[in-house]
mmCIF file of C-alpha atoms in Angstrom:
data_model
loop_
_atom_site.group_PDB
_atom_site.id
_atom_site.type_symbol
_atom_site.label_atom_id
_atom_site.label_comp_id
_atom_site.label_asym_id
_atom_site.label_seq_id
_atom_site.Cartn_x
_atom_site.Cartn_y
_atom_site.Cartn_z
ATOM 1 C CA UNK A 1 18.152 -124.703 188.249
ATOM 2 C CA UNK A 2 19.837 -124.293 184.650
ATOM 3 C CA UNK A 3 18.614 -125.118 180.971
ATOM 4 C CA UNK A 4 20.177 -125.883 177.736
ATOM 5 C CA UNK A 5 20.106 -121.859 177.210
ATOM 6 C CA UNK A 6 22.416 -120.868 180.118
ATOM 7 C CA UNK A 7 19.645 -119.529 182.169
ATOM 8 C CA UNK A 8 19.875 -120.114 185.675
ATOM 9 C CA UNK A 9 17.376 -118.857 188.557
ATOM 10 C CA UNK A 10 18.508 -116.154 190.282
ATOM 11 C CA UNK A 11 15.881 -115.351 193.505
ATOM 12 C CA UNK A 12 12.505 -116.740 193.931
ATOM 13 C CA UNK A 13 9.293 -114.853 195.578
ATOM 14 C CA UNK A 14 6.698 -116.747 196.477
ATOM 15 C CA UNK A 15 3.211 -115.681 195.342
ATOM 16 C CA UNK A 16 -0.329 -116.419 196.824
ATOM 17 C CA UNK A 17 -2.334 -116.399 193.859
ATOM 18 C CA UNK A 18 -1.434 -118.113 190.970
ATOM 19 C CA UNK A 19 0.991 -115.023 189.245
ATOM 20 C CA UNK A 20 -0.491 -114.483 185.902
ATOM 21 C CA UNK A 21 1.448 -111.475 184.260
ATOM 22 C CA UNK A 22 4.051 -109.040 185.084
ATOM 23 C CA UNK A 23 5.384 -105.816 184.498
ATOM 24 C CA UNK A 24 8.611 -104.677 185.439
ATOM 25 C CA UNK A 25 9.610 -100.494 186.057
ATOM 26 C CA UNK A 26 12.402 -99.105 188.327
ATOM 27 C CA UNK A 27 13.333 -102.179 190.405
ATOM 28 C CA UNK A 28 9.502 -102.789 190.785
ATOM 29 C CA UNK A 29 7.402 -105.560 189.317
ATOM 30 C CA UNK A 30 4.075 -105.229 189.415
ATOM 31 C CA UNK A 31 2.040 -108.606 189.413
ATOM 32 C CA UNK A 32 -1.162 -109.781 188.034
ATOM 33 C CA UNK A 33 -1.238 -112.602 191.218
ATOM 34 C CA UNK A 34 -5.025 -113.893 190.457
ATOM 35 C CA UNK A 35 -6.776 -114.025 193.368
ATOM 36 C CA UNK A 36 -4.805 -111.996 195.025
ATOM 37 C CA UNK A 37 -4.942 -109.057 193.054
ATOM 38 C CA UNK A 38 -2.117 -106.599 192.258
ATOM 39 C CA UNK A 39 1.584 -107.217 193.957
ATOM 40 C CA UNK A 40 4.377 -105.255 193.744
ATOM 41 C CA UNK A 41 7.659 -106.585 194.668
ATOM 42 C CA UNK A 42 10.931 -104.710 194.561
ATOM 43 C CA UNK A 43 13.184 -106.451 192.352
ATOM 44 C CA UNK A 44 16.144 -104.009 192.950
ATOM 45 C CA UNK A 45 18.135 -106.971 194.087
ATOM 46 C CA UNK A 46 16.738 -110.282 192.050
ATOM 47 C CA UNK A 47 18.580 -112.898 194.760
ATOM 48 C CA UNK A 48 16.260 -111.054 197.098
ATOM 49 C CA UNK A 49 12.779 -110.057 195.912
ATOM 50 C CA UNK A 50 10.600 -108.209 198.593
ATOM 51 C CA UNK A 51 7.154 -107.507 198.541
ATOM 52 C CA UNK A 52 6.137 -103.846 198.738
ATOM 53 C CA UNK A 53 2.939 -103.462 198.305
ATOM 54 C CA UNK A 54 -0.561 -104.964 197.260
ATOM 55 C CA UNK A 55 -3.878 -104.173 195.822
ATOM 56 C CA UNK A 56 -6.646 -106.856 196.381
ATOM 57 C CA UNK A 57 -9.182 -106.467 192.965
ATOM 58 C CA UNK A 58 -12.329 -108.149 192.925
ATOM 59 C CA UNK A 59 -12.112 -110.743 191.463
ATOM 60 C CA UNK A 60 -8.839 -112.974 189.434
ATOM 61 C CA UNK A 61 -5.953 -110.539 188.155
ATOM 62 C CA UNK A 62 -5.151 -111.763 184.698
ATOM 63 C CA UNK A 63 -3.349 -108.707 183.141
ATOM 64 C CA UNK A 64 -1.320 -105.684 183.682
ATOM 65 C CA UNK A 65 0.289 -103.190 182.229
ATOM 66 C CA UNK A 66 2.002 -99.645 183.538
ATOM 67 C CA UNK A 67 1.027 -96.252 182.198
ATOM 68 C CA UNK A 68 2.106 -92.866 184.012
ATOM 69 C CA UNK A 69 1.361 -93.228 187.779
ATOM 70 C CA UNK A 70 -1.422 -96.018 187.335
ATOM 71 C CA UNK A 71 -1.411 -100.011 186.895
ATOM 72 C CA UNK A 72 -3.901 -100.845 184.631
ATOM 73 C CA UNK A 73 -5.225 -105.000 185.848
ATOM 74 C CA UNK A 74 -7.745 -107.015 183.248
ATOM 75 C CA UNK A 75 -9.457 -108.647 186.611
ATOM 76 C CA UNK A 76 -11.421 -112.042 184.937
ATOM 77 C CA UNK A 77 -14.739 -111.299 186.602
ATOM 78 C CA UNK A 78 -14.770 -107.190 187.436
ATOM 79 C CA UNK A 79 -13.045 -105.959 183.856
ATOM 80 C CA UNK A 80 -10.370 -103.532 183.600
ATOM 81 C CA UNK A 81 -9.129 -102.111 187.458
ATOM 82 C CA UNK A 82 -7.167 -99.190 187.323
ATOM 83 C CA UNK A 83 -4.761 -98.508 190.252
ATOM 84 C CA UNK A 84 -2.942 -96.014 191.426
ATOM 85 C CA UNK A 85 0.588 -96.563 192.264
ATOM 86 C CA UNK A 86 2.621 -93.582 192.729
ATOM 87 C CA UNK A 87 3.294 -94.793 196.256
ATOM 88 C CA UNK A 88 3.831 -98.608 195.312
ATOM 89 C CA UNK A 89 3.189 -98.704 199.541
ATOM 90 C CA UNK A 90 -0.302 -97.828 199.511
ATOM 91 C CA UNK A 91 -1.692 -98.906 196.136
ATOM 92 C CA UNK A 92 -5.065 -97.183 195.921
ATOM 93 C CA UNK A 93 -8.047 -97.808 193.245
ATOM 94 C CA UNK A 94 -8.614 -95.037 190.658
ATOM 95 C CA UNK A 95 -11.128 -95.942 188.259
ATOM 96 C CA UNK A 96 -12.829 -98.915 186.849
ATOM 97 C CA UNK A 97 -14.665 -100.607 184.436
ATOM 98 C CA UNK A 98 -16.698 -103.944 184.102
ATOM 99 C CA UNK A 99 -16.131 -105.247 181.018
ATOM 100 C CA UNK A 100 -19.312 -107.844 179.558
ATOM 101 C CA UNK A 101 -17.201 -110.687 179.586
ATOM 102 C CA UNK A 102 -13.806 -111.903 181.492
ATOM 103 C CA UNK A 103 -10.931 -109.471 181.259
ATOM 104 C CA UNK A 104 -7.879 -111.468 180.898
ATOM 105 C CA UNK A 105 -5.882 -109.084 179.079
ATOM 106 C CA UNK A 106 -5.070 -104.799 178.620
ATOM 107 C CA UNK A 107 -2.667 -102.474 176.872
ATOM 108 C CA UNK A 108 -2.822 -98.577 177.318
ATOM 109 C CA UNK A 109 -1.925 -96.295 175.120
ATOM 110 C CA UNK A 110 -2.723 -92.216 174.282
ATOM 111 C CA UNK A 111 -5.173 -92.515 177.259
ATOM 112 C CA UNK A 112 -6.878 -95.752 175.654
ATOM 113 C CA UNK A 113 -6.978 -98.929 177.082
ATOM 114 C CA UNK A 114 -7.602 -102.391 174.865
ATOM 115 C CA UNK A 115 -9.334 -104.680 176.982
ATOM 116 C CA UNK A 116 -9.224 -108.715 175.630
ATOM 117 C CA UNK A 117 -12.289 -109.920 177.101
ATOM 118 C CA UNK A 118 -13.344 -113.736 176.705
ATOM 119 C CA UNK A 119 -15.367 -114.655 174.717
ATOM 120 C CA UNK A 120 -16.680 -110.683 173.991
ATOM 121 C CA UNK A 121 -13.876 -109.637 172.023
ATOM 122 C CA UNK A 122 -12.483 -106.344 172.434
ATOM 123 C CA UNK A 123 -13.273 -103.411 174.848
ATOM 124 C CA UNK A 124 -11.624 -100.218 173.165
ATOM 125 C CA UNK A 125 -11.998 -97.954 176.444
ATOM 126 C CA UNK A 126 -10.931 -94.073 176.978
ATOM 127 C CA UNK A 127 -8.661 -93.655 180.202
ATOM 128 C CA UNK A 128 -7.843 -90.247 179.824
ATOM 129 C CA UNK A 129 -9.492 -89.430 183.152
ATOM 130 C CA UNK A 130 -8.649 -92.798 185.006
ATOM 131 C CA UNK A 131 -11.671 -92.154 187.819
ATOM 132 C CA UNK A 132 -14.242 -92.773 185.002
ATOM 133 C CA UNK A 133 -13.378 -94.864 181.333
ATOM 134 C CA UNK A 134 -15.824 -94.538 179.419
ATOM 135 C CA UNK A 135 -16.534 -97.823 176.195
ATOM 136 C CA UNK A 136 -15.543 -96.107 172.706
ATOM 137 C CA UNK A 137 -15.882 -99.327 171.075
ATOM 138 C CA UNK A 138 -16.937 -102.990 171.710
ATOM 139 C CA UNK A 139 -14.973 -104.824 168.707
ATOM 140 C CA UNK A 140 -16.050 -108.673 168.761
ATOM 141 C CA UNK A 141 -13.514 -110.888 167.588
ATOM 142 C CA UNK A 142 -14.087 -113.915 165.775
ATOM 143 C CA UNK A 143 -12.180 -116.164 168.179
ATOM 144 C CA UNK A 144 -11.661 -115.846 172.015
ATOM 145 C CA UNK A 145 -9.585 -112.634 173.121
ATOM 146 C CA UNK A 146 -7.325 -113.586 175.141
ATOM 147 C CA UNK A 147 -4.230 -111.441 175.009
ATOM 148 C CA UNK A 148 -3.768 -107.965 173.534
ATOM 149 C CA UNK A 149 -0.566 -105.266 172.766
ATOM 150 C CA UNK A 150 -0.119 -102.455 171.153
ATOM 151 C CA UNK A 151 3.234 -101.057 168.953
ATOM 152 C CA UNK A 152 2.833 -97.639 167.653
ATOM 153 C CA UNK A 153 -0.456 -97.768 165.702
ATOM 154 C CA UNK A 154 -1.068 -101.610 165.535
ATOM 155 C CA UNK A 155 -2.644 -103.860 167.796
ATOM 156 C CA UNK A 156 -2.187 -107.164 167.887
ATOM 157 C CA UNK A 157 -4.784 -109.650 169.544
ATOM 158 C CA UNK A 158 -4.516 -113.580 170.584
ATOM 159 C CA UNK A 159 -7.735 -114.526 169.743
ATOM 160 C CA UNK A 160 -7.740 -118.118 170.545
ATOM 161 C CA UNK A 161 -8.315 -121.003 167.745
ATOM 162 C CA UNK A 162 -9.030 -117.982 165.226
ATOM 163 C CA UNK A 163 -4.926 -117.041 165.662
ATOM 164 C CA UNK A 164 -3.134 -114.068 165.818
ATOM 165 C CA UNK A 165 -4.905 -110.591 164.311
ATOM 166 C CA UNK A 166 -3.419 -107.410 164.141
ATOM 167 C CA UNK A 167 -5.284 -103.944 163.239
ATOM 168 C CA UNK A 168 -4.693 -100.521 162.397
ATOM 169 C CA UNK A 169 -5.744 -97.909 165.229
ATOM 170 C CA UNK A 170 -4.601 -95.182 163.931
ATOM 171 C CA UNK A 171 -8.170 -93.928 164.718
ATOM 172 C CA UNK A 172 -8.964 -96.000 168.006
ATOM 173 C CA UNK A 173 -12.809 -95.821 167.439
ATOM 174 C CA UNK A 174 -12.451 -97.408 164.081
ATOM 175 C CA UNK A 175 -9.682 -100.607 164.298
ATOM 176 C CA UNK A 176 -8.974 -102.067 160.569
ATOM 177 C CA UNK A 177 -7.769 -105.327 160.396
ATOM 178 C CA UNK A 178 -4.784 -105.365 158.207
ATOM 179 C CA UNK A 179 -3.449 -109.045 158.900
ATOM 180 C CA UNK A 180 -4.402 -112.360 160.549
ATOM 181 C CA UNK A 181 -1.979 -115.685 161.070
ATOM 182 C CA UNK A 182 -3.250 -119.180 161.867
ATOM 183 C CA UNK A 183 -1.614 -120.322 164.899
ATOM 184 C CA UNK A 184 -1.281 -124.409 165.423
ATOM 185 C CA UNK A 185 -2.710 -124.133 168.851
ATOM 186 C CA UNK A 186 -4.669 -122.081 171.097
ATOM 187 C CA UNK A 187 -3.162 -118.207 170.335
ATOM 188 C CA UNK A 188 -3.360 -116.777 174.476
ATOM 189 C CA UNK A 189 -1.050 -114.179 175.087
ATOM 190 C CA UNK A 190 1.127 -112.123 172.476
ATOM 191 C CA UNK A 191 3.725 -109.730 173.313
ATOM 192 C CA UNK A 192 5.881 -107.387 171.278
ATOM 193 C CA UNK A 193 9.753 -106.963 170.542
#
């Protein structure tokens, strides 16, 4: 398989959910696989990916994203999942929270995690002690969270047919918006270069 760009597949895993998100750290990539939770697959040698471990979450994994020792997972119907995976082997569940709406996207940062939850905006949760987050802030958004980063002390949302907003958390309790673009389509996911 090859493109226009020069990119050519190099190894192929295949997943039984539907694979939603990934992060990659050390060789490992840790995937959001819907239904079937959180995978992690070494990726050490891309022409031959191998599955490690696994973590089964409640409901759909949607999101995830890697912070210290722990795998933070937006699971659609069961909120933010927070798993332990300092021994990618034996994945184990360290905290959680269920979110009011459908988590579908997180980003962690300074021991706080930004939840995009359908349809309920944004969950502004403290992590610092991963066995029990505790809500700071529910932020509604005027669209449909559906994807969330954060760079430094911005935040940037997909929120939907209301486009892409981006805040201010310097102070995570009190986000300012400080800039919104009108995206032609459905704004689902963002990322961060």
């Amino acid at each position: 398989l090859s493109n226009t760009a020069g990119m050519s597949l190099v190894g192929v895993y295949n997943m039984a959910g539907d694979a939603a998100d990934v992060a990659v750290l050390g060789g490992l990539a840790y995937v959001a696989d819907g239904a079937a939770g959180l995978v992690i697959l070494d990726v050490s040698d891309p022409m031959t990916p191998s599955r490690v471990g696994s973590f089964d979450t409640p409901g759909t994994a949607k999101g995830v994203v890697l912070d210290g020792r722990f795998a933070y997972i937006a699971d659609d119907f069961k909120g933010l999942q927070i798993i332990d995976v300092s021994n990618p082997i034996l994945p184990r569940l360290a905290g959680k929270y269920d979110t009011p709406g459908r988590a579908v996207g997180v980003s962690v940062t300074d021991g706080v995690a930004y939840v995009a939850d359908l349809n309920r905006g944004l969950q502004i949760l403290d992590v610092s002690n991963p066995a029990a987050p505790k809500l700071l802030l529910n932020y509604a958004t005027p669209g449909a969270a559906g994807g969330v980063v954060v760079d430094n002390d911005r935040l940037y949302v997909a929120d939907g047919f209301a486009g892409l907003l981006e805040f201010d958390i310097t102070d995570p309790v009190a986000p300012i918006q400080t800039g919104r673009v009108f995206t032609p389509g459905v704004a689902a996911a963002v990322t961060v270069s």
